[in-house]
Amino acid sequence: MKGTVYLNDKTGIVVIGATGREASQVIKESEALYPGIIKAGITPGKGGSSELPVPVFDTLKEAVKDPKVGKLLNTALIYVPPVSVLDAVMECLDNGIKVLYIITEHVPIRDSEVICQEKVRRGAIIVGGTSLGCFVPSVGRIGAIGGKDPTVAFRDGGIVVISKSGGLTVTTAEMFKRRGWGTYMALAIGGDIISNTTYADVLQEIKGDSRVKGVVMLGEPGGSYEEQVADLIMAGGFDKPVAAFISGRFQERMPEGVAFGHAGAIVERGMGKATDKIARLEAAGKKYPVKVAFYYHDLVKAIESLGVPRDFEDSTTEHVKPLYSTF
Amino acid sequence: MKLYEHEALGSIFKKYKIPVPRYVFSAEMNDAVRQFVDKEPGVVIKSMVLVGKRGKAGAVKVVSDKSQVEKVFSDLATREVYGERSIGALVEEKLDIEKEFYLSVTYSTKDRAPAIIFSEHGGMDVEEIDPKLIHTYIVSDVRSVYPYQIRQFLAGIGFSDKELLRPLSEVIVNVYNAFWGSESRLLEINPLVVARAGDKRKIVAADAVVILDDDASVNPAVVYGARSAQGRPLTQREQDAILIDQGDHRGKAGSYVELDGDIAMMTFGGGGSTVTAETAIEAGLRIANLTDIGGNPPAEKMYRISRIILSKPGLKGVLVCGGTASNTRIDVTLGEGLAKALDDMNAEGKLDKNLVWVVRRSGPEYVKGLKMLHECFVRNGIRGEVYDSQLPITEAPIRLKELLIKHIAYKPEEVV
């Protein structure tokens, strides 16, 4: 198999909510870049429509029974409105789809919880909500990640980028590409409170993959998913180099907002704040190849100092000049 | 979104049969409050604010001498608590308290499931309770939560008051159901008291903290009214910004949090905005706002948020900064929306030419978009530098700082 469980050369995508504004644009773009990776689309009431470059069905059940595309469908890309996401996920799980991406933002937490528990019962992989998708340069992409011209940011290499922020997933891949490291996989896991795929989940999936040379992880305050990475590494569960940047230290210096998180602070004492996450990862770094970057752009230095080999030449110049200046 | 205590009592605790003290809420002293007080031997009066730790601020008072009620009420109904103005006061029956528990329900990201958190040692700030005395029950199957499971949990942690096992387990399940049914992020009762009532004992929620999911299937801002997450009223600019996204789901440009600084932030994407703001602060810039524009908003939205961001008095610099967009059109947002805002502000005499600008952006149509913005800078006499993604995103605030020092002798904060 070429690629990862999240995206590989057997991946066949069905888009749920296919004829919406964003989804139809993504389908058209993907079809132009990676023809054939998207096999079908689902929009109730639009079955048989020819507005997209892929066949559209009213229900997923009809799509999986379709003699032409049915057997090829194994990955769902969900673009429905927030309150319809739970329904879409259940439709996918009940029709045998085992890898799902929830692109939709603002999924109600309660629905996310139901989804997460159902995912465990069914043994499925779900990425998101609020995922931007996945990019594996040697295979293709799922979702809008990288836009119309993904070659700006992505080139095949050995780095895995895992980020809650979709935008920073691409921005980070591009920063590394300019400095000589290509991407093996970039996965935008989304920043929801209940995250169906966590950093630690991804690390466990890729720990035995010899093509992974190093991991770049972008974290945010809240929850304990970053801390779980430190725990996994300290328990010997992942031994490849990890460079991390945790945003949000500044929020701790802002005027105090509504006192939120008392209860969360009890469940996971000492967890949730950016500085706590940084401390935990730095503690792991004393014994394992883990480095936390102070500034976001120091991630490059971190990967370099961890000894991750460049995939190609550094293309940057000493001093970046502005495109335009009016001084 | 956090609810005021009286909102939580009235709309959630009642519905899910969580026992609460008799109470009345009012913004000012009136007959309803007087009649309530007349019937009670003693009352507890609480300032209605969103901020926590009211007791320590003297915003919760027990009043047994009824001649003092009017005075205490007027004070607590109008005072500021940690800088937040009270919207009124809650008057409750004074309970005959035997003991105080701590109870809350929230999501545990460690377990990715709801967690019921309980301690027999409530009443004090939760951070002050010995962690060994705090116990957690994880709801690993949200389809079935019954009191017997809670009794097994309580028995397992050595709960000392066997007589309360059944009533407490039923209250806890009601509290869990309230958390789940109201789509909360946090429901906290501290203290959950055991009160004497004649020769009987009853369990009563003597406090109510509810934070609803902003993404709940019913938008809490529609039900309870929009409120600032900072425990202060929204500023005019913040209110104006909210209107931008109302009724128009194309992209998002209406997030704006006003701060005290002098550097306007026009930042894009959740993660990109956070790292940019963070680096600006680390570099010693005093940022004037936070914003997070994304999802390919139309030029009109970008025009409106640009004018709001630039309308704050006392600005010295502007940072327009985002990563490599996958979706957001750079020609539309910067080349049309922002540029038109600058053209119009200049025509109206509202554009400050002393501002120092740094722009750093990439994404769809960025070559065209950055060129359009540069042309706008030239025709309006704006001083700035424009970069694409060759400059790492977080070096843009550092570059702005250098230019501010060089051109207007800006004095950055000393950052420890």
XYZ file of C-alpha atoms in Angstrom, chain B residues 17-412:
396
model
C -35.822 18.723 38.199
C -32.635 19.741 39.945
C -33.727 20.956 43.400
C -32.880 24.617 44.020
C -33.612 27.103 46.829
C -36.695 29.333 46.567
C -35.483 32.445 44.742
C -36.343 35.693 43.031
C -34.211 37.687 40.600
C -34.538 41.389 39.970
C -32.502 44.195 38.457
C -33.784 46.620 41.110
C -35.600 46.579 44.437
C -39.323 46.053 43.848
C -42.455 44.587 45.413
C -41.715 41.059 44.238
C -38.430 41.121 46.128
C -40.056 42.677 49.216
C -42.828 40.071 49.277
C -40.273 37.277 48.876
C -38.136 38.589 51.716
C -41.184 38.985 53.977
C -41.904 35.258 53.807
C -38.319 34.130 54.513
C -36.654 34.059 57.899
C -33.345 34.913 56.264
C -32.043 35.355 52.721
C -28.868 35.070 50.676
C -28.267 37.863 48.160
C -25.903 37.380 45.218
C -24.621 39.789 42.563
C -25.548 38.538 39.092
C -22.289 38.545 37.175
C -20.662 35.976 34.918
C -17.291 36.063 36.624
C -16.546 33.379 39.226
C -15.334 33.518 42.836
C -18.090 35.970 43.833
C -17.922 34.976 47.483
C -14.312 36.064 47.793
C -15.194 39.428 46.263
C -17.918 39.990 48.867
C -20.647 39.706 46.241
C -22.607 37.003 48.084
C -24.117 38.028 51.437
C -26.294 36.327 54.030
C -28.861 38.762 55.442
C -30.794 37.826 58.587
C -31.625 41.365 59.728
C -34.409 42.332 57.324
C -33.884 46.070 57.824
C -30.588 45.579 55.964
C -32.095 43.872 52.882
C -32.768 47.036 50.848
C -29.279 48.389 51.390
C -27.488 45.096 50.643
C -29.695 44.442 47.628
C -29.021 47.860 46.043
C -25.300 47.424 46.614
C -25.043 43.884 45.196
C -27.440 44.537 42.297
C -25.299 47.344 40.927
C -21.733 46.804 42.079
C -18.743 45.812 39.979
C -17.266 42.384 40.676
C -13.713 41.961 39.346
C -14.470 44.768 36.896
C -17.765 43.286 35.706
C -20.949 45.303 36.354
C -23.722 43.328 38.029
C -26.982 43.126 36.069
C -29.098 42.645 39.205
C -29.281 40.444 42.256
C -30.557 36.987 43.078
C -32.334 36.648 46.409
C -32.591 33.091 47.770
C -33.978 31.406 50.854
C -31.287 30.880 53.483
C -30.679 27.143 53.781
C -29.879 25.315 56.999
C -26.742 23.685 55.664
C -25.476 20.392 57.060
C -22.771 19.708 54.513
C -21.521 20.808 51.109
C -20.544 18.702 48.102
C -18.918 19.598 44.786
C -20.563 18.351 41.585
C -19.883 19.103 37.938
C -20.257 17.569 34.513
C -17.974 18.439 31.615
C -16.157 16.774 28.731
C -12.918 15.010 29.479
C -10.646 15.149 26.471
C -8.523 12.425 28.041
C -11.449 10.006 27.796
C -13.292 11.813 25.000
C -16.464 11.405 27.038
C -18.593 13.300 29.566
C -17.141 13.232 33.066
C -19.169 13.528 36.260
C -16.933 15.018 38.933
C -17.878 14.710 42.577
C -16.356 15.501 45.938
C -17.765 15.276 49.444
C -15.639 18.303 50.246
C -17.339 21.118 48.329
C -18.009 24.729 49.157
C -14.473 25.965 48.677
C -12.829 26.818 45.360
C -12.401 23.617 43.469
C -8.684 24.259 43.002
C -8.353 24.214 46.787
C -9.846 20.751 47.231
C -7.271 18.005 47.714
C -7.206 16.155 44.355
C -7.345 12.843 46.240
C -10.811 13.792 47.460
C -12.142 14.496 43.949
C -13.638 11.563 42.062
C -14.581 11.186 38.419
C -17.161 8.987 36.748
C -16.717 8.720 32.984
C -19.887 8.271 30.938
C -18.526 5.797 28.436
C -21.927 5.056 26.926
C -24.073 8.160 26.602
C -27.040 6.063 25.511
C -27.656 4.793 29.029
C -27.029 6.628 32.289
C -28.915 5.333 35.334
C -28.844 6.159 39.054
C -27.665 2.625 39.939
C -24.431 3.290 38.034
C -23.901 6.433 40.088
C -24.625 4.501 43.312
C -22.005 1.930 42.307
C -19.578 4.803 41.687
C -20.390 6.466 45.032
C -20.058 3.179 46.881
C -16.758 2.595 45.146
C -15.297 5.890 46.358
C -16.374 5.198 49.937
C -19.194 7.754 50.057
C -19.925 8.125 53.747
C -23.626 9.005 53.985
C -25.516 5.811 53.016
C -28.916 7.396 53.660
C -28.254 9.799 50.785
C -27.180 7.172 48.229
C -30.529 6.970 46.467
C -31.556 10.662 46.493
C -28.039 11.835 45.609
C -27.693 9.337 42.753
C -31.006 10.574 41.348
C -29.974 14.220 41.604
C -26.660 13.453 39.914
C -28.418 11.741 37.011
C -30.760 14.719 36.696
C -27.713 17.000 36.618
C -26.107 14.821 33.967
C -29.345 14.881 31.955
C -29.427 18.667 32.270
C -25.834 18.849 30.993
C -26.607 16.558 28.065
C -30.078 17.875 27.272
C -29.133 21.543 27.359
C -25.965 20.915 25.303
C -23.646 22.307 27.938
C -19.870 22.339 27.958
C -19.851 22.656 31.729
C -22.494 22.374 34.396
C -21.116 23.000 37.865
C -22.822 23.089 41.258
C -20.575 24.226 44.085
C -21.846 23.724 46.642
C -24.440 21.021 46.260
C -25.721 21.153 49.810
C -27.428 18.802 52.198
C -29.908 21.031 54.045
C -32.013 20.339 57.106
C -35.754 20.799 56.609
C -37.522 20.051 59.843
C -36.528 16.515 60.765
C -35.778 15.670 57.132
C -32.784 16.321 54.928
C -32.825 17.476 51.328
C -30.251 17.927 48.570
C -30.245 21.421 47.045
C -28.133 23.119 44.390
C -26.933 26.298 46.107
C -25.076 27.541 43.029
C -25.387 27.080 39.271
C -22.688 27.540 36.677
C -23.714 26.618 33.146
C -21.621 27.136 30.035
C -23.532 26.212 26.916
C -21.975 24.976 23.690
C -21.856 27.971 21.331
C -22.360 25.486 18.504
C -25.401 23.857 20.122
C -28.240 22.816 17.827
C -30.136 25.846 19.157
C -27.796 28.855 19.174
C -27.609 30.077 22.794
C -26.936 33.652 21.644
C -30.390 33.637 20.052
C -32.038 32.323 23.226
C -30.170 34.369 25.838
C -28.767 37.309 23.838
C -25.185 37.745 22.624
C -22.620 38.471 25.328
C -18.905 39.067 25.436
C -16.751 36.179 26.558
C -14.676 38.664 28.505
C -17.269 39.360 31.188
C -17.752 42.916 29.947
C -20.295 44.467 27.624
C -19.457 44.332 23.918
C -17.864 47.497 22.561
C -19.549 49.310 19.680
C -16.949 47.958 17.263
C -17.497 44.406 18.533
C -21.252 44.751 18.090
C -20.797 46.152 14.584
C -18.513 43.237 13.704
C -21.051 40.606 14.776
C -23.531 42.010 12.255
C -21.141 41.298 9.357
C -21.750 37.548 9.368
C -25.425 37.626 10.265
C -27.609 36.177 7.559
C -24.662 35.634 5.227
C -22.786 32.379 5.562
C -20.204 33.059 2.863
C -16.969 33.040 4.808
C -16.382 34.604 8.186
C -15.213 38.165 8.861
C -17.203 39.157 11.946
C -14.907 38.094 14.749
C -13.404 41.079 16.515
C -12.194 41.325 20.108
C -11.072 44.780 21.147
C -7.930 45.151 23.256
C -5.989 48.119 24.613
C -3.101 48.267 22.143
C -2.071 50.355 19.142
C -1.327 47.750 16.463
C -4.327 46.790 14.324
C -4.421 43.100 13.501
C -6.008 41.981 10.246
C -5.275 38.279 10.498
C -6.603 35.249 8.703
C -7.507 31.728 9.751
C -7.894 30.397 13.284
C -4.394 28.994 13.658
C -2.695 31.660 11.554
C -4.351 34.460 13.521
C -3.347 32.926 16.825
C 0.316 32.434 15.956
C 0.530 35.880 14.416
C -1.014 37.600 17.450
C 1.167 35.535 19.716
C 4.368 36.454 17.933
C 3.361 40.120 17.832
C 2.937 40.102 21.599
C 6.158 38.159 22.160
C 7.912 40.743 19.999
C 6.598 43.552 22.206
C 3.848 44.954 19.985
C 0.716 46.129 21.814
C -2.047 44.642 19.713
C -5.320 46.563 19.404
C -7.592 43.673 18.568
C -7.899 40.013 17.732
C -9.677 38.856 14.609
C -9.908 35.690 12.569
C -11.058 36.120 8.986
C -11.491 33.058 6.806
C -13.587 30.757 4.659
C -13.349 32.984 1.580
C -15.546 35.905 2.610
C -16.876 38.197 -0.133
C -15.272 41.633 -0.660
C -18.177 43.354 1.093
C -17.497 41.520 4.367
C -13.790 42.250 4.135
C -14.595 45.916 3.475
C -16.710 46.151 6.609
C -14.305 44.402 8.996
C -11.398 46.451 7.595
C -13.197 49.697 8.397
C -14.063 48.481 11.896
C -10.487 47.381 12.621
C -9.028 50.651 11.333
C -11.553 52.852 13.163
C -9.979 52.306 16.581
C -8.353 55.553 17.770
C -4.640 55.728 18.522
C -3.388 53.109 16.078
C 0.281 53.202 15.060
C 0.673 50.173 12.828
C -1.291 47.571 10.891
C -0.419 43.933 10.326
C -2.247 42.178 7.509
C -1.146 38.614 7.872
C -2.212 35.133 6.923
C -0.761 31.837 5.823
C -1.192 30.152 2.468
C -4.946 30.067 2.039
C -6.500 26.987 0.472
C -9.806 28.616 -0.228
C -9.834 32.358 0.530
C -9.292 34.515 -2.555
C -6.522 37.053 -1.987
C -7.604 39.306 -4.849
C -11.146 39.501 -3.468
C -10.243 40.020 0.200
C -7.150 42.256 -0.042
C -7.283 43.532 -3.634
C -10.982 44.483 -3.522
C -12.365 44.510 0.049
C -9.476 46.027 1.986
C -8.370 48.293 -0.884
C -11.858 49.776 -1.263
C -12.047 50.407 2.496
C -8.764 52.338 2.295
C -9.869 54.294 -0.787
C -13.140 55.291 0.880
C -11.538 56.151 4.215
C -9.016 58.340 2.435
C -11.760 60.078 0.456
C -13.633 60.720 3.721
C -10.486 62.081 5.382
C -10.487 59.206 7.894
C -7.274 57.484 6.849
C -4.232 58.010 9.060
C -1.211 58.263 6.738
C 1.241 57.870 9.596
C 0.315 54.223 10.048
C 3.049 51.712 9.263
C 1.829 48.627 7.400
C 3.176 45.121 6.846
C 1.278 42.709 4.621
C 2.117 38.998 4.401
C -0.243 36.716 2.531
C -0.442 33.860 0.065
C -3.160 31.681 -1.441
C -5.507 31.715 -4.456
C -4.805 34.716 -6.778
C -2.261 36.164 -4.363
C 0.001 37.616 -7.068
C -2.889 39.661 -8.408
C -4.297 40.485 -4.969
C -1.017 41.732 -3.489
C -0.369 43.852 -6.565
C -3.832 45.429 -6.310
C -3.244 46.220 -2.650
C 0.149 47.721 -3.404
C -1.400 49.972 -6.049
C -3.948 51.043 -3.446
C -1.113 51.887 -1.033
C 0.556 54.000 -3.731
C -2.556 55.978 -4.689
C -3.475 56.659 -1.063
C 0.013 57.489 0.182
C 0.149 54.531 2.602
C 3.546 53.413 3.904
C 4.082 49.684 4.018
C 5.848 46.554 2.856
C 4.111 43.689 1.084
C 5.349 40.097 1.293
C 4.187 36.729 0.018
C 4.937 33.391 1.661
C 8.696 33.701 1.145
C 8.609 35.471 4.483
C 7.648 32.922 7.167
C 4.282 33.966 8.590
C 5.511 34.737 12.089
C 8.395 36.873 10.850
C 5.855 39.422 9.596
C 5.091 40.876 13.061
C 8.818 41.015 13.763
C 9.336 42.923 10.507
C 6.539 45.318 11.457
C 8.223 45.989 14.767
C 11.502 46.867 12.985
C 9.690 49.283 10.662
C 7.751 50.896 13.515
C 10.954 51.544 15.430
C 12.703 52.857 12.350
C 9.960 55.129 11.031
C 7.947 56.328 14.021
C 10.257 55.528 16.966
C 7.741 53.016 18.353
C 8.661 51.815 21.836
C 7.841 48.124 22.111
